[in-house]
Short mmCIF file of N, CA, C and O in Angstrom, two decimals:
data_model
loop_
_atom_site.label_atom_id
_atom_site.label_comp_id
_atom_site.label_asym_id
_atom_site.label_seq_id
_atom_site.Cartn_x
_atom_site.Cartn_y
_atom_site.Cartn_z
N MET A 1 -10.96 -7.22 6.29
CA MET A 1 -11.91 -7.76 5.04
C MET A 1 -12.76 -8.67 5.92
O MET A 1 -12.09 -10.01 6.15
N ALA A 2 -14.40 -8.41 5.82
CA ALA A 2 -15.02 -9.31 6.07
C ALA A 2 -14.87 -10.83 5.13
O ALA A 2 -15.53 -12.10 5.57
N ASP A 3 -14.80 -10.72 4.09
CA ASP A 3 -15.21 -11.77 3.04
C ASP A 3 -13.57 -12.04 2.54
O ASP A 3 -13.73 -12.56 1.34
N ASP A 4 -12.47 -12.10 2.90
CA ASP A 4 -11.04 -13.02 2.78
C ASP A 4 -11.38 -14.18 1.96
O ASP A 4 -10.75 -14.49 1.26
N GLU A 5 -12.58 -15.41 2.85
CA GLU A 5 -12.61 -16.35 2.44
C GLU A 5 -12.71 -16.71 0.90
O GLU A 5 -12.44 -17.43 0.24
N GLN A 6 -13.14 -15.70 0.62
CA GLN A 6 -14.12 -15.94 -1.02
C GLN A 6 -12.96 -15.27 -1.71
O GLN A 6 -13.12 -15.39 -2.92
N LEU A 7 -11.63 -13.97 -1.54
CA LEU A 7 -11.05 -13.70 -2.07
C LEU A 7 -9.66 -14.91 -2.51
O LEU A 7 -9.53 -15.83 -2.39
N SER A 8 -9.69 -14.72 -3.61
CA SER A 8 -8.29 -15.63 -4.52
C SER A 8 -7.13 -15.08 -4.66
O SER A 8 -7.16 -14.36 -5.65
N ILE A 9 -6.56 -15.00 -3.86
CA ILE A 9 -5.48 -14.39 -3.98
C ILE A 9 -4.10 -14.86 -4.14
O ILE A 9 -3.61 -16.28 -3.96
N TYR A 10 -3.47 -14.37 -5.36
CA TYR A 10 -2.45 -14.94 -5.69
C TYR A 10 -0.73 -15.13 -4.90
O TYR A 10 -0.28 -16.25 -5.21
N ASP A 11 -0.71 -14.30 -4.31
CA ASP A 11 0.63 -14.21 -3.37
C ASP A 11 0.52 -13.38 -2.01
O ASP A 11 -0.26 -12.65 -2.25
N GLU A 12 1.24 -13.36 -1.28
CA GLU A 12 1.05 -12.70 -0.29
C GLU A 12 2.67 -12.18 0.21
O GLU A 12 3.80 -13.12 0.09
N VAL A 13 3.17 -10.78 -0.12
CA VAL A 13 4.00 -10.65 -0.11
C VAL A 13 4.20 -9.12 0.72
O VAL A 13 3.59 -7.98 0.95
N GLU A 14 5.23 -9.22 1.55
CA GLU A 14 6.03 -8.69 2.25
C GLU A 14 5.91 -7.06 1.75
O GLU A 14 6.70 -7.10 0.51
N ILE A 15 5.93 -5.90 2.40
CA ILE A 15 5.71 -4.41 2.01
C ILE A 15 7.23 -4.44 1.83
O ILE A 15 7.36 -3.16 0.86
N GLU A 16 8.29 -4.56 2.51
CA GLU A 16 9.71 -4.24 2.18
C GLU A 16 9.69 -4.45 0.85
O GLU A 16 10.91 -4.36 0.70
N ASP A 17 9.05 -5.80 0.27
CA ASP A 17 10.04 -6.28 -1.27
C ASP A 17 8.80 -5.35 -2.53
O ASP A 17 9.42 -5.60 -3.74
N MET A 18 7.95 -4.31 -1.78
CA MET A 18 7.29 -3.91 -2.90
C MET A 18 7.69 -2.22 -2.42
O MET A 18 9.04 -2.14 -2.42
N THR A 19 7.88 -1.70 -4.26
CA THR A 19 8.08 -0.06 -4.09
C THR A 19 7.57 0.91 -4.07
O THR A 19 6.15 0.85 -4.21
N TYR A 20 7.84 1.72 -3.02
CA TYR A 20 6.76 2.74 -3.21
C TYR A 20 7.06 4.42 -3.78
O TYR A 20 8.46 4.33 -4.04
N ASP A 21 5.99 4.30 -4.21
CA ASP A 21 5.90 5.66 -5.01
C ASP A 21 5.39 7.22 -4.09
O ASP A 21 4.08 7.41 -3.73
N GLU A 22 6.19 7.97 -3.58
CA GLU A 22 6.25 8.97 -2.93
C GLU A 22 5.08 10.05 -3.36
O GLU A 22 4.25 10.21 -3.07
N THR A 23 5.09 10.41 -4.51
CA THR A 23 4.00 11.19 -5.32
C THR A 23 3.21 10.99 -5.59
O THR A 23 1.78 11.52 -5.10
N LEU A 24 2.97 9.26 -5.71
CA LEU A 24 1.26 8.83 -5.88
C LEU A 24 0.92 8.46 -4.51
O LEU A 24 -0.13 8.26 -4.50
N GLN A 25 1.56 7.96 -3.75
CA GLN A 25 1.43 7.49 -2.20
C GLN A 25 0.77 6.19 -2.56
O GLN A 25 -0.41 6.04 -1.87
N ILE A 26 1.46 4.91 -3.40
CA ILE A 26 1.16 4.09 -4.00
C ILE A 26 2.03 3.13 -4.00
O ILE A 26 3.24 3.44 -4.20
N TYR A 27 1.99 1.91 -3.36
CA TYR A 27 3.19 0.79 -3.03
C TYR A 27 2.76 -0.03 -4.49
O TYR A 27 1.76 -0.19 -4.93
N HIS A 28 3.92 -0.37 -5.11
CA HIS A 28 4.21 -1.53 -6.70
C HIS A 28 5.00 -2.89 -6.02
O HIS A 28 5.73 -2.78 -5.43
N TYR A 29 4.21 -3.61 -6.71
CA TYR A 29 4.47 -4.90 -6.88
C TYR A 29 4.51 -5.54 -8.37
O TYR A 29 3.35 -5.69 -9.31
N PRO A 30 5.80 -5.80 -8.95
CA PRO A 30 5.30 -6.56 -10.14
C PRO A 30 4.43 -7.54 -10.56
O PRO A 30 4.05 -8.40 -9.69
N CYS A 31 3.42 -7.97 -11.39
CA CYS A 31 2.44 -8.73 -11.72
C CYS A 31 3.15 -9.57 -12.79
O CYS A 31 3.65 -8.96 -13.67
N PRO A 32 2.73 -10.93 -12.72
CA PRO A 32 3.26 -12.22 -13.98
C PRO A 32 2.65 -11.03 -15.62
O PRO A 32 2.89 -12.06 -16.31
N CYS A 33 1.01 -10.52 -15.80
CA CYS A 33 0.89 -10.12 -16.23
C CYS A 33 1.71 -9.04 -17.29
O CYS A 33 1.18 -8.89 -18.53
N GLY A 34 2.53 -8.91 -17.05
CA GLY A 34 3.49 -7.95 -17.06
C GLY A 34 2.80 -6.20 -16.25
O GLY A 34 4.13 -4.99 -16.66
N ASP A 35 1.98 -6.24 -16.25
CA ASP A 35 1.82 -5.02 -15.30
C ASP A 35 1.94 -4.67 -13.51
O ASP A 35 3.16 -5.34 -13.71
N ARG A 36 1.34 -4.34 -12.98
CA ARG A 36 2.41 -4.24 -11.66
C ARG A 36 0.70 -3.97 -10.37
O ARG A 36 -0.42 -3.22 -10.69
N PHE A 37 0.60 -4.51 -9.35
CA PHE A 37 -0.28 -4.63 -8.22
C PHE A 37 -0.31 -3.26 -7.52
O PHE A 37 1.23 -2.87 -7.63
N GLU A 38 -1.52 -2.56 -7.06
CA GLU A 38 -0.89 -1.34 -6.42
C GLU A 38 -2.12 -1.40 -5.16
O GLU A 38 -3.27 -2.34 -5.08
N ILE A 39 -1.60 -0.62 -4.21
CA ILE A 39 -1.88 -0.93 -3.07
C ILE A 39 -2.24 1.00 -2.36
O ILE A 39 -1.07 1.16 -2.56
N ALA A 40 -2.78 1.69 -2.36
CA ALA A 40 -2.60 3.22 -1.65
C ALA A 40 -2.31 3.04 -0.59
O ALA A 40 -2.50 2.32 0.48
N LEU A 41 -1.17 4.29 -0.09
CA LEU A 41 -1.10 4.26 1.47
C LEU A 41 -2.58 4.41 2.32
O LEU A 41 -2.07 3.98 3.28
N CYS A 42 -3.13 4.94 1.95
CA CYS A 42 -4.31 5.81 2.48
C CYS A 42 -5.28 4.47 3.02
O CYS A 42 -5.74 3.91 3.87
N ASP A 43 -5.00 3.28 2.19
CA ASP A 43 -5.47 2.04 2.20
C ASP A 43 -4.90 0.89 2.80
O ASP A 43 -5.62 0.52 4.19
N LEU A 44 -3.47 1.35 3.09
CA LEU A 44 -2.98 0.60 4.42
C LEU A 44 -3.19 0.76 5.63
O LEU A 44 -3.32 0.10 6.61
N MET A 45 -3.29 2.23 5.56
CA MET A 45 -3.46 2.81 7.02
C MET A 45 -4.70 2.43 7.67
O MET A 45 -5.09 2.60 8.83
N ASP A 46 -5.80 2.44 6.82
CA ASP A 46 -7.41 2.29 6.89
C ASP A 46 -6.98 0.50 7.63
O ASP A 46 -8.71 -0.36 7.57
N GLY A 47 -6.34 -0.52 7.09
CA GLY A 47 -6.17 -1.71 7.22
C GLY A 47 -6.54 -2.46 6.20
O GLY A 47 -6.75 -4.20 6.58
N GLN A 48 -6.73 -2.17 5.32
CA GLN A 48 -6.69 -3.28 3.76
C GLN A 48 -5.43 -3.65 3.63
O GLN A 48 -4.51 -3.05 3.53
N ASP A 49 -5.39 -4.98 3.30
CA ASP A 49 -3.85 -5.42 2.62
C ASP A 49 -4.20 -6.38 1.54
O ASP A 49 -3.14 -6.85 1.24
N ILE A 50 -4.97 -5.60 0.45
CA ILE A 50 -5.19 -6.38 -0.53
C ILE A 50 -5.16 -5.30 -2.00
O ILE A 50 -5.25 -4.23 -2.03
N GLY A 51 -3.98 -5.76 -2.59
CA GLY A 51 -3.80 -5.31 -3.90
C GLY A 51 -3.83 -5.71 -4.97
O GLY A 51 -4.03 -6.93 -4.78
N VAL A 52 -3.97 -5.24 -5.58
CA VAL A 52 -4.59 -5.41 -7.12
C VAL A 52 -3.95 -5.39 -8.42
O VAL A 52 -3.30 -3.70 -8.77
N CYS A 53 -4.25 -5.68 -9.04
CA CYS A 53 -3.83 -5.45 -10.61
C CYS A 53 -4.35 -4.78 -11.69
O CYS A 53 -5.66 -5.76 -11.71
N PRO A 54 -4.35 -3.63 -11.99
CA PRO A 54 -5.73 -3.12 -12.88
C PRO A 54 -5.75 -3.76 -14.36
O PRO A 54 -6.08 -3.38 -15.02
N SER A 55 -4.87 -4.37 -14.33
CA SER A 55 -4.54 -4.99 -15.75
C SER A 55 -5.19 -6.60 -16.02
O SER A 55 -5.69 -7.30 -17.56
N CYS A 56 -5.37 -7.27 -14.97
CA CYS A 56 -5.96 -9.04 -14.96
C CYS A 56 -6.86 -8.30 -13.12
O CYS A 56 -6.54 -7.81 -12.56
N SER A 57 -7.32 -9.91 -13.30
CA SER A 57 -8.03 -10.28 -11.83
C SER A 57 -7.04 -10.37 -10.76
O SER A 57 -7.77 -11.09 -9.63
N LEU A 58 -5.45 -10.63 -10.72
CA LEU A 58 -4.70 -10.74 -9.76
C LEU A 58 -5.20 -10.14 -8.71
O LEU A 58 -5.03 -9.22 -9.20
N MET A 59 -4.66 -10.56 -7.54
CA MET A 59 -4.44 -10.26 -6.39
C MET A 59 -3.66 -10.33 -5.58
O MET A 59 -3.16 -11.64 -5.67
N ILE A 60 -2.92 -9.66 -4.40
CA ILE A 60 -2.08 -10.06 -3.55
C ILE A 60 -2.40 -9.78 -1.98
O ILE A 60 -3.34 -8.69 -1.70
N ARG A 61 -1.86 -10.21 -1.24
CA ARG A 61 -2.16 -9.79 0.13
C ARG A 61 -0.70 -9.34 0.44
O ARG A 61 0.20 -9.63 0.89
N VAL A 62 -0.90 -7.99 1.18
CA VAL A 62 0.53 -7.49 1.60
C VAL A 62 0.64 -7.32 3.20
O VAL A 62 -0.43 -7.26 3.76
N ILE A 63 1.75 -8.03 3.16
CA ILE A 63 1.95 -8.27 4.93
C ILE A 63 2.82 -6.95 5.41
O ILE A 63 3.57 -6.74 4.76
N PHE A 64 2.35 -6.25 6.51
CA PHE A 64 2.89 -5.02 6.83
C PHE A 64 2.26 -4.45 8.32
O PHE A 64 1.25 -5.39 8.77
N GLU A 65 2.62 -3.51 8.83
CA GLU A 65 2.51 -3.20 10.22
C GLU A 65 2.21 -2.01 9.90
O GLU A 65 3.38 -0.93 9.91
N VAL A 66 0.85 -1.26 10.98
CA VAL A 66 0.42 0.16 10.53
C VAL A 66 1.60 0.65 10.92
O VAL A 66 1.92 2.00 10.30
N ASP A 67 2.42 0.50 11.77
CA ASP A 67 3.18 1.52 12.64
C ASP A 67 4.30 1.99 11.40
O ASP A 67 5.05 2.82 11.86
N ASN A 68 4.98 0.95 10.63
CA ASN A 68 5.92 1.08 9.91
C ASN A 68 5.54 1.69 8.92
O ASN A 68 6.71 2.09 8.01
N LEU A 69 4.73 2.42 8.37
CA LEU A 69 3.87 2.93 7.09
C LEU A 69 4.42 4.61 7.41
O LEU A 69 4.78 5.11 8.50
N PRO A 70 4.76 5.06 6.42
CA PRO A 70 5.74 6.46 5.83
C PRO A 70 4.17 7.37 6.41
O PRO A 70 2.75 6.92 6.00
N LYS A 71 4.20 8.47 7.22
CA LYS A 71 3.43 9.08 7.53
C LYS A 71 2.93 9.81 5.86
O LYS A 71 3.86 10.48 5.28
N PRO A 72 1.70 10.51 5.96
CA PRO A 72 1.23 11.25 4.70
C PRO A 72 1.79 12.64 5.17
O PRO A 72 1.98 12.59 5.69
N PRO A 73 1.43 13.48 3.56
CA PRO A 73 1.82 14.23 3.95
C PRO A 73 0.97 15.03 4.75
O PRO A 73 -0.28 14.98 4.65
N GLY A 74 1.39 16.46 5.20
CA GLY A 74 0.73 17.16 5.96
C GLY A 74 0.62 16.51 7.66
O GLY A 74 -0.40 17.34 8.81
N GLN A 75 1.06 15.09 7.62
CA GLN A 75 0.65 13.98 8.78
C GLN A 75 2.43 14.34 10.07
O GLN A 75 3.46 14.99 8.84
N GLY A 76 2.22 14.83 11.23
CA GLY A 76 3.55 15.00 11.61
C GLY A 76 4.29 16.23 11.82
O GLY A 76 4.99 16.33 12.10
N GLN A 77 3.13 17.29 11.44
CA GLN A 77 3.11 18.35 11.86
C GLN A 77 3.47 19.25 12.06
O GLN A 77 3.12 20.40 12.09
N GLN A 78 2.12 18.86 13.28
CA GLN A 78 1.18 19.80 13.87
C GLN A 78 2.37 19.96 15.05
O GLN A 78 3.58 19.80 15.46
N GLY A 79 2.29 21.58 15.38
CA GLY A 79 3.21 21.87 16.60
C GLY A 79 4.37 22.64 15.42
O GLY A 79 4.81 23.90 16.52
N GLU A 80 4.54 22.44 14.02
CA GLU A 80 5.89 23.20 13.53
C GLU A 80 5.71 24.47 13.37
O GLU A 80 4.25 25.12 13.07
N GLN A 81 6.24 25.44 13.81
CA GLN A 81 6.01 26.87 13.17
C GLN A 81 6.97 27.13 11.79
O GLN A 81 8.02 26.88 11.33
N VAL A 82 6.17 28.17 10.81
CA VAL A 82 6.17 28.33 9.68
C VAL A 82 7.31 29.90 9.95
O VAL A 82 6.09 30.86 10.26
N ALA A 83 8.04 30.17 9.34
CA ALA A 83 7.99 31.64 8.91
C ALA A 83 7.35 32.29 8.18
O ALA A 83 7.44 31.94 6.99
N VAL A 84 6.82 33.32 8.62
CA VAL A 84 6.07 34.23 7.51
C VAL A 84 7.01 35.82 7.19
O VAL A 84 7.00 36.37 8.05
N ALA A 85 6.81 35.61 5.97
CA ALA A 85 7.58 37.42 5.40
C ALA A 85 6.91 37.79 5.49
O ALA A 85 5.39 38.33 4.96
N ALA A 86 6.91 39.49 6.47
CA ALA A 86 6.09 40.75 6.69
C ALA A 86 5.98 41.78 5.35
O ALA A 86 7.27 41.70 5.04
#
């Protein structure tokens, strides 16, 4: 992100400390306001690292390695054969 210096980051959080929702493909982390910070898997894969709370103005920086992220559905399945009933 080009204007990181202008962001007011509440905290830096390791991705291992966050909860991953496989259905929504979103990482969550508790926010002091009572809601939770969120960042989508696709945003992380695009190199974004700022999680936001939808209820307040707080933001966190997520510390992670792209190589360690879960693969989105549909990826990593190339070349697999699928049985089809005739």
